[in-house]
PDB file of C-alpha atoms in Angstrom:
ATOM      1  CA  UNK A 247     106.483  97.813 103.453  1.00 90.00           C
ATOM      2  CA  UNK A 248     107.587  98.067  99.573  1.00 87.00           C
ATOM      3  CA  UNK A 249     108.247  94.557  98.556  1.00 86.00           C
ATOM      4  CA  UNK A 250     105.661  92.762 100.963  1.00 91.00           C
ATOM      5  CA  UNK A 251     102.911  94.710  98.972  1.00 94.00           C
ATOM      6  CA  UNK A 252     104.458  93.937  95.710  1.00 89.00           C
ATOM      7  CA  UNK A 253     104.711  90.025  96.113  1.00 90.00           C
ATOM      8  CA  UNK A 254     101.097  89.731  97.927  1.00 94.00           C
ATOM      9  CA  UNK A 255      99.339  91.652  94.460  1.00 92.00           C
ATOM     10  CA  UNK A 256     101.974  89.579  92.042  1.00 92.00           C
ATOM     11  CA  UNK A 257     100.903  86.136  93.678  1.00 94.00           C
ATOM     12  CA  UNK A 258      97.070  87.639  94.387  1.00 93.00           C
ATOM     13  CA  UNK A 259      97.020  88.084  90.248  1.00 92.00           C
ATOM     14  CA  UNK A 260      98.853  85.034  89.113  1.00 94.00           C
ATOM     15  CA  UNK A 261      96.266  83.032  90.874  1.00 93.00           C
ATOM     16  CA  UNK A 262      93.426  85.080  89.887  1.00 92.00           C
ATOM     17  CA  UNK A 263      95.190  84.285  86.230  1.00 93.00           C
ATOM     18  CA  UNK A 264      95.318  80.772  86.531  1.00 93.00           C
ATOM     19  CA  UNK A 265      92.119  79.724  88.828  1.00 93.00           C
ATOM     20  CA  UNK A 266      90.014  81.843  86.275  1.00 92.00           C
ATOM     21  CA  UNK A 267      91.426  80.221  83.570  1.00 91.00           C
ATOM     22  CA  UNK A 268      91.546  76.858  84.990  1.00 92.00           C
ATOM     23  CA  UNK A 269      88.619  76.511  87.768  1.00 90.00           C
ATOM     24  CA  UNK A 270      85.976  78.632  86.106  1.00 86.00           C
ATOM     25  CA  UNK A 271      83.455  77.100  88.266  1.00 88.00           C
ATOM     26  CA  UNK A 272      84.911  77.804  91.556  1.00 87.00           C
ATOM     27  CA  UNK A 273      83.154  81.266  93.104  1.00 82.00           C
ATOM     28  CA  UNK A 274      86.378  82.629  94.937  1.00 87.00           C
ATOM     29  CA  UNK A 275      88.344  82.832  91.846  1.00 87.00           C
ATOM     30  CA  UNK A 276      86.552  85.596  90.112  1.00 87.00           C
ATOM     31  CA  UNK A 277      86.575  86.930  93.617  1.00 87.00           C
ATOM     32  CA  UNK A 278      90.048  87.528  93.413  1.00 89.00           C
ATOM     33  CA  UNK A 279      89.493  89.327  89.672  1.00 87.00           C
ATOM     34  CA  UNK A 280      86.653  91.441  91.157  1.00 86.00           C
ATOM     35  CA  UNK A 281      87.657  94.603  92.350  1.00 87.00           C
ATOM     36  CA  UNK A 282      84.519  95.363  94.046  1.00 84.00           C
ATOM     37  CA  UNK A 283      84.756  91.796  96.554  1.00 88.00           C
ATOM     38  CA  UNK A 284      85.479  93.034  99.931  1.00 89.00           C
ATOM     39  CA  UNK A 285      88.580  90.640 100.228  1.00 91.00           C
ATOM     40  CA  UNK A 286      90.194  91.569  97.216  1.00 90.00           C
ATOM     41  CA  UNK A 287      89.341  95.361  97.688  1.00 91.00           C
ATOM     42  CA  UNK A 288      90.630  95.529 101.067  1.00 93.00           C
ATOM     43  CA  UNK A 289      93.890  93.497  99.951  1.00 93.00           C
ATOM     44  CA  UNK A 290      94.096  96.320  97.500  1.00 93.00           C
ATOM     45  CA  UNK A 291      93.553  99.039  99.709  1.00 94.00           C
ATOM     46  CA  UNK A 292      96.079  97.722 102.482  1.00 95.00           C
ATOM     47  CA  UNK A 293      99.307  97.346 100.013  1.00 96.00           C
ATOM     48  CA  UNK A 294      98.585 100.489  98.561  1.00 95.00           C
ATOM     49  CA  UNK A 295      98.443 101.837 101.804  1.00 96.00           C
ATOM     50  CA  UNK A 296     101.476  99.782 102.726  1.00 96.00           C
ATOM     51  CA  UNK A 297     103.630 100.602  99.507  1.00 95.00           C
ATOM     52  CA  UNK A 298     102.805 104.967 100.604  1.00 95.00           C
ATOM     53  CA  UNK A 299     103.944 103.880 103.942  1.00 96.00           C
ATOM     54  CA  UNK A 300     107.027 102.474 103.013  1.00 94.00           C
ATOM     55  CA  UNK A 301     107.840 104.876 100.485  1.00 94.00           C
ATOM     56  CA  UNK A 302     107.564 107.516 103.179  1.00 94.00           C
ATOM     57  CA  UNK A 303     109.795 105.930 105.873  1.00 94.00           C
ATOM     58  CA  UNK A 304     112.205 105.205 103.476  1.00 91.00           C
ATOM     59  CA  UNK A 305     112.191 108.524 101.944  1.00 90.00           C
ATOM     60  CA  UNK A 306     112.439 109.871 105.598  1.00 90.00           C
ATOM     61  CA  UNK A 307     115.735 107.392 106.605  1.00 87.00           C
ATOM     62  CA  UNK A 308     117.532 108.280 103.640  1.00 83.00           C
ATOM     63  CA  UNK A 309     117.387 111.978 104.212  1.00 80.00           C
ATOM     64  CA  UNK A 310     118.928 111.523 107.716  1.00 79.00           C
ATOM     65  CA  UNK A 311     121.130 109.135 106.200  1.00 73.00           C
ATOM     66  CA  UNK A 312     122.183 111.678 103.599  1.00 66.00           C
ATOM     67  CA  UNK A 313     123.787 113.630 106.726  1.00 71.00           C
ATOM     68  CA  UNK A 314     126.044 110.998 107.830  1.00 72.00           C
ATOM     69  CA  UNK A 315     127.170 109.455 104.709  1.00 69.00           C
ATOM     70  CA  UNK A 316     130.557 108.770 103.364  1.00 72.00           C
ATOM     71  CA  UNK A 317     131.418 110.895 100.474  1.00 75.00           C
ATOM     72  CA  UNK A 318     131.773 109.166  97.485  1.00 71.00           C
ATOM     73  CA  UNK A 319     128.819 106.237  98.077  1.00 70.00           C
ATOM     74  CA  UNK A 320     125.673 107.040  96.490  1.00 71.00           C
ATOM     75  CA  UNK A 321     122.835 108.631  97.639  1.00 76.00           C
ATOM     76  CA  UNK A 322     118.628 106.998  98.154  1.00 78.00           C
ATOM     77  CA  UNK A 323     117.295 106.902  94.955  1.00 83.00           C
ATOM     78  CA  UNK A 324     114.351 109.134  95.278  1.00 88.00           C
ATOM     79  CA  UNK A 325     113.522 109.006  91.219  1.00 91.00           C
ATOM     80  CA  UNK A 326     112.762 105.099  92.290  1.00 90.00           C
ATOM     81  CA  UNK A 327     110.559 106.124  95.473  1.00 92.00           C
ATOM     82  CA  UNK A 328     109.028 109.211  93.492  1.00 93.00           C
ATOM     83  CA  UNK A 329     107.481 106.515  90.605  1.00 95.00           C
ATOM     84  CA  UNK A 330     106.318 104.254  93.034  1.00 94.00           C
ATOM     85  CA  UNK A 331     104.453 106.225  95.039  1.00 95.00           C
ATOM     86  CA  UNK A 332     103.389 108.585  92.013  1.00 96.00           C
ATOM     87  CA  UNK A 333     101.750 104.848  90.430  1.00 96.00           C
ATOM     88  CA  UNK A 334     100.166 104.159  94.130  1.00 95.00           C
ATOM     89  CA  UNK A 335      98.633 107.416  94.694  1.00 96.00           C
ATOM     90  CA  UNK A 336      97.508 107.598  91.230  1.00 97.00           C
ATOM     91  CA  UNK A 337      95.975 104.347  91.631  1.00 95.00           C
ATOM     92  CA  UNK A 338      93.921 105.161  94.782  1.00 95.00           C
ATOM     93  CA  UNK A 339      92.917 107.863  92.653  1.00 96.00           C
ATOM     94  CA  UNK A 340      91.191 105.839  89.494  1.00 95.00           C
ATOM     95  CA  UNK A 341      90.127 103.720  92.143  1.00 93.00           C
ATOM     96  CA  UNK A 342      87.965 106.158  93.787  1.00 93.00           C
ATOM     97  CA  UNK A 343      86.799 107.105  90.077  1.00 94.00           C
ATOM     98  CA  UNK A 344      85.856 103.508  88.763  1.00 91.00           C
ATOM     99  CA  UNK A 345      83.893 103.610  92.087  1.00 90.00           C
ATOM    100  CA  UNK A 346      82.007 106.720  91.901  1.00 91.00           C
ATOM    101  CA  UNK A 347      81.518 105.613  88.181  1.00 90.00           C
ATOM    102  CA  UNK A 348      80.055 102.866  88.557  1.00 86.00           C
ATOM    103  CA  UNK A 349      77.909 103.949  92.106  1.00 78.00           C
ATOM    104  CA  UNK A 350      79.476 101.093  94.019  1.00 72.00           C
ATOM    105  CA  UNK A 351      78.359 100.393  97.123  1.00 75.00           C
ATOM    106  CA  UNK A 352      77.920  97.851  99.804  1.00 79.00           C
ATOM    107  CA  UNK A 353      81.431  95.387  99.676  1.00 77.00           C
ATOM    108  CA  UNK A 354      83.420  98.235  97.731  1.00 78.00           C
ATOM    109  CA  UNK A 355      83.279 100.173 100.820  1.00 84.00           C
ATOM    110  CA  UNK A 356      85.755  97.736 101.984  1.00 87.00           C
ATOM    111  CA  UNK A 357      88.090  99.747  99.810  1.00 88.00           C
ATOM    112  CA  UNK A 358      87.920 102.263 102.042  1.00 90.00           C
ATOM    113  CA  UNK A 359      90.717 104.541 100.541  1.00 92.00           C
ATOM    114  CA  UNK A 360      88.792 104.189  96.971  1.00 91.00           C
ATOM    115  CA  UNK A 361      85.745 104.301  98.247  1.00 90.00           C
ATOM    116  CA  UNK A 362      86.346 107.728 100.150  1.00 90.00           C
ATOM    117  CA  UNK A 363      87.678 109.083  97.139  1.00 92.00           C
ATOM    118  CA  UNK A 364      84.687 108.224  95.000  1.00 91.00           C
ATOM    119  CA  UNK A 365      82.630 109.737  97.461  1.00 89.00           C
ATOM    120  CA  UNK A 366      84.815 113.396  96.220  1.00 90.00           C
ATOM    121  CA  UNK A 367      84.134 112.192  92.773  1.00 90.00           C
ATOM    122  CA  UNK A 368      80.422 111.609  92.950  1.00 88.00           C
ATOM    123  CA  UNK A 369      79.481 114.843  91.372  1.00 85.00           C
ATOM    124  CA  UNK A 370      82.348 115.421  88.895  1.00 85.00           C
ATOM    125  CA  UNK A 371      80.951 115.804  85.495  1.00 84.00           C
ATOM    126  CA  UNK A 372      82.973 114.075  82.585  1.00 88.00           C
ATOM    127  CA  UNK A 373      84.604 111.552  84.913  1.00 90.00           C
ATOM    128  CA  UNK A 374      84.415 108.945  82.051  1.00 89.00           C
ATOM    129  CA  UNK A 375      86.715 111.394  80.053  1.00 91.00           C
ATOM    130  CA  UNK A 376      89.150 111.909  83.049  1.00 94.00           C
ATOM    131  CA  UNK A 377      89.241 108.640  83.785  1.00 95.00           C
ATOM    132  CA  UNK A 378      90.735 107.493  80.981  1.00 94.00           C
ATOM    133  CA  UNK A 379      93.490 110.180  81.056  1.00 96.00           C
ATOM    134  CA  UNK A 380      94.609 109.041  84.412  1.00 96.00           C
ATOM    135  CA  UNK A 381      94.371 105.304  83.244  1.00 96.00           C
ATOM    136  CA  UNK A 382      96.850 106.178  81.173  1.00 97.00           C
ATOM    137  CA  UNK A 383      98.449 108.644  83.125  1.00 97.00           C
ATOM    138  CA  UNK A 384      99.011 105.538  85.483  1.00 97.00           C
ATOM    139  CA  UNK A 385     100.102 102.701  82.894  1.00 97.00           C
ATOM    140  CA  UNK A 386     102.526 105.675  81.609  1.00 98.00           C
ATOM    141  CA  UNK A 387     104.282 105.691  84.975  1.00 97.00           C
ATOM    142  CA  UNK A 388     104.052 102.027  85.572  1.00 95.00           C
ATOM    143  CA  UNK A 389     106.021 101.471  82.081  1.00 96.00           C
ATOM    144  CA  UNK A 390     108.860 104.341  83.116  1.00 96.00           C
ATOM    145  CA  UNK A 391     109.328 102.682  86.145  1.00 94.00           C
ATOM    146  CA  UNK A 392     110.036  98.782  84.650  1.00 91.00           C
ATOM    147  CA  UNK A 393     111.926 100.555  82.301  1.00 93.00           C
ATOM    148  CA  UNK A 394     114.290 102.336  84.852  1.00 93.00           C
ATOM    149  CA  UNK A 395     114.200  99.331  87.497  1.00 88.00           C
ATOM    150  CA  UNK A 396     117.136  97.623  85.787  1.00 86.00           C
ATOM    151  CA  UNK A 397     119.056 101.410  86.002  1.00 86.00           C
ATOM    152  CA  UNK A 398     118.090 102.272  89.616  1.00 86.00           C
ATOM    153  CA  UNK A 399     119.380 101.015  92.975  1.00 80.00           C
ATOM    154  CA  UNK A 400     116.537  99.267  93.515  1.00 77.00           C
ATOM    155  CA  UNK A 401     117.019  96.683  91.254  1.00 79.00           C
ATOM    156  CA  UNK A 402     117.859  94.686  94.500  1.00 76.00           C
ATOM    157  CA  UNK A 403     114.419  93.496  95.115  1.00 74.00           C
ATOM    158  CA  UNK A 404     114.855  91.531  91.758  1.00 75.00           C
ATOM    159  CA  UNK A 405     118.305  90.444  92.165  1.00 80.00           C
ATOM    160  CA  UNK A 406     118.384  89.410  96.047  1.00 80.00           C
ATOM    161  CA  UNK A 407     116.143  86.934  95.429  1.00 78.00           C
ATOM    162  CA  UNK A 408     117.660  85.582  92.410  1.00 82.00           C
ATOM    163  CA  UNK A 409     120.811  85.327  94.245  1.00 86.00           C
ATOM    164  CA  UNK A 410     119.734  83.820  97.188  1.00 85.00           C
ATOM    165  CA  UNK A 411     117.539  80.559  95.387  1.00 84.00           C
ATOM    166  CA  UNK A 412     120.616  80.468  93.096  1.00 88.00           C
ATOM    167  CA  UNK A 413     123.050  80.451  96.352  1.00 85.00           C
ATOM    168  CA  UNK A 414     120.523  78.118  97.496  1.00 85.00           C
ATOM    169  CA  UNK A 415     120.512  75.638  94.640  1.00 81.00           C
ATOM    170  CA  UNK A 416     124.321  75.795  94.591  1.00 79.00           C
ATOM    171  CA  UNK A 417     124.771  74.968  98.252  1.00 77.00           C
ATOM    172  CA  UNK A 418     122.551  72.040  97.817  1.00 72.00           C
ATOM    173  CA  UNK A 419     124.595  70.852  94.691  1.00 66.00           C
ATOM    174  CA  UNK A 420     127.804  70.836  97.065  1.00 69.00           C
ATOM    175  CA  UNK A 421     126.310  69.409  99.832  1.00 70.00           C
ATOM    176  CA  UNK A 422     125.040  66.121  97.422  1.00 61.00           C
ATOM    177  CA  UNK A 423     126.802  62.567  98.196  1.00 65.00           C
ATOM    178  CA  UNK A 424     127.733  62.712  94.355  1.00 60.00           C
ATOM    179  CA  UNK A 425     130.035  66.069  94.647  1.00 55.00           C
TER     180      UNK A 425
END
């Protein structure tokens, strides 16, 4: 419920990269740039929703597994958790602003996290100013966490699956008729 989320928006924007670069013709790539197309915003809405999920459980599991574990080993790393779900929630939040700012409606009810939180910002005055303080709010917290990725102890979800194409490639190098 972390990583799953994670890969499906990192391949979702390298192909919105390259077919909009590439196949500027073809209709469904700027679908997958455009926020407001109800497949991209309910992809969005669904591994946001996933990543809080995840971030939850896991937050639950480790404090039950901070009862039973051996002294010495080291505990969840909740700074890790804390970012990520800070960036999510924070993005659910400009979300729901760009929406109300912009008076979508029809297919960006599909985001239907953002979209109910526009709905609470429909009457804010100076939303363009707040707005832009969160944006950056958000990119803040999203730099502080690739920054303390290599430090945390969840720089396993960029190591495992180094290791296993490079345990991969090397098992296939053994197994050639030339070795």
């Amino acid at each position: 419920l972390i990583f799953f989320p994670f890969v499906i928006r990192f391949i979702w924007g390298i192909v919105g990269l390259f077919t909009t670069s590439w196949l500027k013709d073809w209709p469904l790539a700027w679908a997958l740039i455009n926020k407001n197309h109800p497949f991209t915003a309910i992809v969005f809405d669904l591994t946001g929703l996933c990543l809080v999920m995840g971030i939850v459980l896991a937050l639950v599991r480790g404090s039950q597994a901070d009862k039973s574990r051996t002294p010495g080993l080291p505990s969840q790393d909740r700074l890790a958790l804390a970012l990520i779900g800070a960036i999510t929630l924070i993005g659910f939040v400009l979300e729901g602003m760009r929406i109300a700012m912009t008076a979508a409606q029809g297919p960006a009810t599909y985001a239907f996290i953002g979209y109910g939180l526009g709905k609470l910002f429909m009457t804010m005055t100076s939303l363009n100013t707040a707005y832009g303080y969160v944006w950056y709010l958000h990119a803040i917290l999203t730099g502080v966490f690739v920054a303390y990725l290599p430090f945390s102890r969840m720089m396993h979800i960029i190591m495992s699956p180094v290791v296993l194409a490079m345990n991969a490639a090397d098992q296939k190098h053994h197994n050639s008729p030339t070795s």
